[in-house]
Amino acid sequence: MKPWLPLTASLLALGGCASEPENVLERETAYQVEWIGERPLVERSHLTLNLGEDGRAYGNAGCNHWFAPYTLENDSLRFGQTGSTRKLCSPAVMEQEQRFLDALGQIQRWDVSPLGQLRLWPAHGKPIRLLPEQG
């Protein structure tokens, strides 16, 4: 047996584990929304979510800035009443923004998909899917 064979097998085994996404929800990290339920975002819109250490969530809802209290315990995540600034944008962006804010109020849990997407799950239906923003 070659002396380097066990070391190579060990390194390959470790590499396989490292490629699996971690089930971690980072606070103070900007996440960019990719999908809301069954629909992708309107072209060129930019929705974000940040979870502050102080129990306040905030971000960009596409046109307006939004904010809400949240509670996070293990895989349970819930948002309180959302608020936002009051700018007007195109009807499609405004509809998407309202859909996003309504969806936040329905969130009950979170997980990370095999593809590394953060998923925020409502009681029923498809999740909001997000990725960490590239800084």
Coordinates of N, CA and C in Angstrom, one line a residue:
M1 N 0.8 -1.2 0.0 CA 0.0 0.0 0.0 C 0.9 1.2 0.0
K2 N 0.5 2.2 -0.8 CA 1.3 3.4 -0.9 C 1.0 4.2 0.4
P3 N 2.1 4.9 1.0 CA 1.9 5.6 2.3 C 1.1 6.8 2.2
W4 N 0.9 7.4 1.1 CA 0.1 8.6 0.9 C -1.4 8.3 0.7
L5 N -1.8 7.0 0.4 CA -3.1 6.7 0.1 C -4.1 7.0 1.2
P6 N -3.8 6.6 2.5 CA -4.8 7.0 3.6 C -5.0 8.5 3.7
L7 N -3.9 9.2 3.6 CA -4.0 10.7 3.7 C -4.9 11.3 2.6
T8 N -4.7 10.8 1.4 CA -5.5 11.2 0.2 C -7.0 10.9 0.5
A9 N -7.3 9.7 0.9 CA -8.7 9.3 1.2 C -9.3 10.2 2.3
S10 N -8.5 10.5 3.3 CA -9.0 11.4 4.4 C -9.3 12.8 3.9
L11 N -8.4 13.4 3.1 CA -8.6 14.7 2.5 C -9.8 14.7 1.6
L12 N -10.0 13.7 0.8 CA -11.2 13.6 -0.1 C -12.5 13.6 0.8
A13 N -12.5 12.8 1.8 CA -13.6 12.7 2.7 C -13.9 14.1 3.4
L14 N -12.9 14.8 3.8 CA -13.1 16.1 4.4 C -13.6 17.1 3.4
G15 N -13.1 17.0 2.2 CA -13.6 17.9 1.1 C -15.0 17.7 0.8
G16 N -15.5 16.5 0.9 CA -16.9 16.2 0.6 C -17.8 16.9 1.6
C17 N -17.4 16.9 2.9 CA -18.2 17.5 3.9 C -18.2 19.0 3.8
A18 N -17.1 19.6 3.4 CA -17.0 21.0 3.4 C -17.9 21.6 2.3
S19 N -18.3 20.9 1.3 CA -19.1 21.4 0.2 C -20.5 21.5 0.5
E20 N -21.0 20.9 1.6 CA -22.4 20.9 2.0 C -22.7 22.3 2.6
P21 N -23.8 22.9 2.3 CA -24.1 24.2 2.9 C -24.4 24.1 4.4
E22 N -23.9 25.1 5.1 CA -24.2 25.1 6.6 C -25.6 25.6 6.8
N23 N -26.2 25.1 7.8 CA -27.6 25.6 8.2 C -27.4 26.7 9.2
V24 N -26.9 27.8 8.8 CA -26.7 29.0 9.6 C -27.4 30.2 9.1
L25 N -28.1 30.9 10.0 CA -28.7 32.1 9.7 C -27.9 33.2 10.3
E26 N -27.2 34.0 9.5 CA -26.2 35.0 10.0 C -27.0 36.3 10.3
R27 N -26.7 36.9 11.5 CA -27.3 38.2 11.8 C -26.2 39.2 11.3
E28 N -26.7 40.4 11.1 CA -25.8 41.5 10.6 C -25.2 41.2 9.2
T29 N -25.9 40.4 8.5 CA -25.5 40.0 7.1 C -26.6 40.4 6.2
A30 N -26.3 41.0 5.1 CA -27.3 41.4 4.1 C -27.6 40.2 3.2
Y31 N -28.9 39.8 3.1 CA -29.3 38.8 2.2 C -30.1 39.4 1.0
Q32 N -29.9 39.0 -0.2 CA -30.6 39.5 -1.3 C -31.7 38.5 -1.7
V33 N -32.9 39.0 -1.8 CA -34.1 38.1 -2.2 C -34.0 37.7 -3.7
E34 N -34.2 36.5 -3.9 CA -34.1 35.9 -5.3 C -35.5 35.6 -5.8
W35 N -36.4 35.0 -4.9 CA -37.7 34.6 -5.3 C -38.6 34.9 -4.1
I36 N -39.9 35.3 -4.4 CA -40.9 35.4 -3.4 C -42.0 34.3 -3.7
G37 N -42.0 33.3 -2.9 CA -42.9 32.2 -3.2 C -42.6 31.5 -4.5
E38 N -43.6 31.6 -5.4 CA -43.4 30.9 -6.7 C -42.9 31.9 -7.8
R39 N -42.7 33.1 -7.5 CA -42.3 34.1 -8.5 C -40.9 34.7 -8.3
P40 N -40.2 34.8 -9.4 CA -38.9 35.5 -9.3 C -39.1 37.0 -9.2
L41 N -38.1 37.7 -8.9 CA -38.3 39.2 -8.8 C -38.4 39.9 -10.1
V42 N -39.1 41.0 -10.1 CA -39.2 41.9 -11.2 C -37.8 42.3 -11.7
E43 N -37.6 42.3 -13.0 CA -36.2 42.5 -13.5 C -35.6 43.8 -12.9
R44 N -34.4 43.8 -12.5 CA -33.6 44.9 -12.0 C -34.1 45.4 -10.6
S45 N -34.9 44.7 -10.0 CA -35.3 45.1 -8.6 C -34.4 44.5 -7.6
H46 N -34.3 45.2 -6.5 CA -33.3 44.8 -5.5 C -33.9 44.8 -4.1
L47 N -34.2 43.6 -3.6 CA -34.9 43.4 -2.3 C -33.8 42.8 -1.3
T48 N -33.8 43.3 -0.1 CA -32.8 42.8 0.8 C -33.4 42.6 2.2
L49 N -32.7 41.7 3.0 CA -33.1 41.5 4.3 C -31.9 41.4 5.2
N50 N -31.9 42.1 6.3 CA -30.9 42.1 7.3 C -31.5 41.8 8.7
L51 N -30.9 41.0 9.5 CA -31.4 40.7 10.8 C -30.4 41.3 11.8
G52 N -30.8 42.3 12.5 CA -29.9 43.0 13.4 C -29.8 42.2 14.7
E53 N -28.7 42.4 15.4 CA -28.5 41.7 16.7 C -29.6 42.1 17.7
D54 N -30.2 43.3 17.5 CA -31.1 43.9 18.5 C -32.6 43.4 18.3
G55 N -32.8 42.4 17.4 CA -34.2 41.9 17.2 C -35.0 42.8 16.2
R56 N -34.3 43.6 15.4 CA -35.0 44.4 14.4 C -34.4 43.9 13.0
A57 N -35.4 43.7 12.1 CA -35.0 43.3 10.7 C -35.3 44.6 9.9
Y58 N -34.5 44.7 8.8 CA -34.7 45.8 7.9 C -34.1 45.5 6.5
G59 N -34.4 46.3 5.6 CA -33.8 46.1 4.2 C -34.5 47.0 3.2
N60 N -34.3 46.6 2.0 CA -34.9 47.3 0.8 C -36.0 46.4 0.3
A61 N -37.2 47.0 0.1 CA -38.3 46.2 -0.4 C -38.5 46.3 -1.9
G62 N -37.6 46.9 -2.6 CA -37.7 47.1 -4.0 C -37.8 48.6 -4.4
C63 N -38.6 49.3 -3.6 CA -38.8 50.7 -3.8 C -38.5 51.5 -2.5
N64 N -39.1 50.9 -1.4 CA -39.0 51.6 -0.1 C -38.1 50.7 0.8
H65 N -37.6 51.4 1.8 CA -36.9 50.7 2.9 C -37.9 50.2 3.9
W66 N -37.7 49.0 4.4 CA -38.7 48.3 5.3 C -38.0 48.0 6.6
F67 N -38.8 47.8 7.7 CA -38.3 47.4 9.0 C -39.4 46.6 9.7
A68 N -39.0 45.8 10.7 CA -39.9 45.0 11.5 C -39.1 44.4 12.6
P69 N -39.8 44.1 13.7 CA -39.2 43.3 14.8 C -39.2 41.9 14.4
Y70 N -38.3 41.1 14.9 CA -38.3 39.6 14.6 C -37.9 38.9 15.8
T71 N -38.3 37.6 15.8 CA -37.8 36.6 16.9 C -37.2 35.4 16.2
L72 N -36.1 35.0 16.7 CA -35.4 33.9 16.1 C -35.0 32.9 17.2
E73 N -35.5 31.7 17.1 CA -35.1 30.7 18.1 C -35.0 29.3 17.3
N74 N -33.8 28.8 17.3 CA -33.4 27.6 16.5 C -33.9 27.8 15.0
D75 N -34.7 27.0 14.5 CA -35.2 27.2 13.1 C -36.5 27.9 13.0
S76 N -37.0 28.5 14.1 CA -38.2 29.3 14.1 C -37.8 30.7 13.9
L77 N -38.5 31.4 13.0 CA -38.3 32.8 12.6 C -39.7 33.4 12.4
R78 N -39.9 34.5 13.1 CA -41.2 35.2 12.9 C -40.9 36.7 12.9
F79 N -41.7 37.4 12.0 CA -41.6 38.8 11.9 C -42.8 39.5 12.5
G80 N -42.6 40.6 13.2 CA -43.8 41.4 13.6 C -44.3 42.3 12.5
Q81 N -45.1 43.3 12.9 CA -45.7 44.2 12.0 C -44.6 45.0 11.2
T82 N -44.7 45.0 9.9 CA -43.7 45.7 9.1 C -44.1 47.1 8.9
G83 N -43.1 48.0 8.7 CA -43.3 49.3 8.3 C -42.4 49.7 7.2
S84 N -42.6 50.8 6.5 CA -41.7 51.1 5.4 C -41.8 52.6 5.1
T85 N -40.9 53.1 4.4 CA -40.9 54.5 3.9 C -42.1 54.5 2.8
R86 N -42.3 55.7 2.2 CA -43.5 55.8 1.4 C -43.3 56.4 0.0
K87 N -42.2 56.0 -0.6 CA -41.9 56.4 -2.0 C -42.8 55.6 -3.0
L88 N -43.1 56.2 -4.1 CA -43.8 55.5 -5.2 C -42.9 55.1 -6.3
C89 N -43.2 53.9 -6.8 CA -42.4 53.3 -7.9 C -43.4 52.8 -8.9
S90 N -42.9 52.1 -9.9 CA -43.8 51.5 -11.0 C -44.8 50.6 -10.3
P91 N -46.0 50.4 -10.9 CA -47.0 49.5 -10.4 C -46.4 48.1 -10.1
A92 N -45.6 47.5 -11.0 CA -45.1 46.2 -10.9 C -44.2 46.1 -9.7
V93 N -43.3 47.1 -9.4 CA -42.4 47.1 -8.3 C -43.3 47.3 -7.0
M94 N -44.3 48.1 -7.0 CA -45.1 48.3 -5.8 C -45.9 47.0 -5.5
E95 N -46.4 46.3 -6.5 CA -47.1 45.1 -6.2 C -46.1 44.0 -5.6
Q96 N -44.9 43.9 -6.2 CA -43.9 43.0 -5.7 C -43.6 43.4 -4.2
E97 N -43.4 44.6 -3.9 CA -43.0 45.1 -2.6 C -44.1 44.7 -1.6
Q98 N -45.4 44.9 -2.0 CA -46.5 44.5 -1.0 C -46.5 43.0 -0.8
R99 N -46.3 42.3 -1.9 CA -46.3 40.8 -1.8 C -45.1 40.3 -0.9
F100 N -44.0 41.0 -1.0 CA -42.8 40.6 -0.1 C -43.2 41.0 1.4
L101 N -43.7 42.2 1.6 CA -44.0 42.5 3.0 C -45.1 41.7 3.6
D102 N -46.1 41.3 2.8 CA -47.1 40.4 3.2 C -46.5 39.0 3.5
A103 N -45.6 38.6 2.7 CA -45.0 37.2 2.9 C -44.2 37.2 4.2
L104 N -43.5 38.3 4.5 CA -42.7 38.3 5.7 C -43.6 38.0 6.9
G105 N -44.8 38.6 6.9 CA -45.7 38.4 8.1 C -46.2 36.9 8.2
Q106 N -46.0 36.1 7.2 CA -46.4 34.7 7.2 C -45.3 33.7 7.6
I107 N -44.1 34.2 7.7 CA -42.9 33.4 7.9 C -43.0 32.7 9.3
Q108 N -42.6 31.4 9.3 CA -42.6 30.6 10.5 C -41.3 30.0 10.8
R109 N -40.6 29.6 9.8 CA -39.3 28.9 10.0 C -38.3 29.2 8.9
W110 N -37.1 28.8 9.0 CA -36.1 29.0 8.0 C -35.2 27.8 7.9
D111 N -34.5 27.6 6.7 CA -33.5 26.6 6.5 C -32.6 27.0 5.4
V112 N -31.6 26.2 5.1 CA -30.7 26.5 4.0 C -30.9 25.3 3.0
S113 N -31.1 25.6 1.7 CA -31.3 24.6 0.7 C -30.0 23.9 0.4
P114 N -30.0 22.7 -0.3 CA -28.8 22.1 -0.7 C -28.0 23.0 -1.7
L115 N -28.6 24.0 -2.3 CA -27.9 24.9 -3.2 C -27.3 26.1 -2.4
G116 N -27.5 26.2 -1.1 CA -27.0 27.2 -0.3 C -27.9 28.5 -0.2
Q117 N -29.2 28.4 -0.7 CA -30.1 29.5 -0.5 C -30.7 29.5 0.9
L118 N -30.8 30.6 1.5 CA -31.6 30.8 2.7 C -33.1 30.8 2.3
R119 N -33.9 29.9 2.9 CA -35.3 29.8 2.6 C -36.1 30.2 3.9
L120 N -37.0 31.1 3.7 CA -37.9 31.6 4.8 C -39.3 31.0 4.4
W121 N -39.8 30.1 5.3 CA -41.0 29.3 5.0 C -42.2 29.8 5.7
P122 N -43.3 30.1 5.0 CA -44.6 30.4 5.6 C -45.3 29.1 6.0
A123 N -46.4 29.2 6.7 CA -47.1 28.0 7.2 C -47.5 27.1 6.0
H124 N -47.9 27.8 4.9 CA -48.3 27.1 3.7 C -47.7 27.8 2.5
G125 N -47.3 27.0 1.5 CA -46.8 27.6 0.2 C -45.3 27.5 0.1
K126 N -44.8 28.2 -0.9 CA -43.4 28.2 -1.2 C -42.7 29.3 -0.4
P127 N -41.3 29.1 -0.2 CA -40.6 30.0 0.6 C -40.1 31.3 -0.1
I128 N -39.7 32.3 0.6 CA -38.9 33.4 0.1 C -37.5 32.8 0.0
R129 N -36.8 33.0 -1.1 CA -35.4 32.4 -1.2 C -34.5 33.6 -1.4
L130 N -33.4 33.5 -0.6 CA -32.4 34.6 -0.6 C -31.0 34.0 -0.6
L131 N -30.0 34.9 -1.0 CA -28.6 34.6 -1.0 C -27.9 35.7 -0.3
P132 N -26.8 35.4 0.4 CA -26.0 36.5 1.0 C -25.5 37.4 -0.1
E133 N -25.6 38.7 0.1 CA -25.1 39.7 -0.8 C -23.6 39.6 -1.0
Q134 N -23.2 39.8 -2.2 CA -21.8 39.8 -2.5 C -21.3 41.2 -2.3
G135 N -20.4 41.4 -1.3 CA -19.9 42.8 -0.9 C -18.9 43.3 -1.8

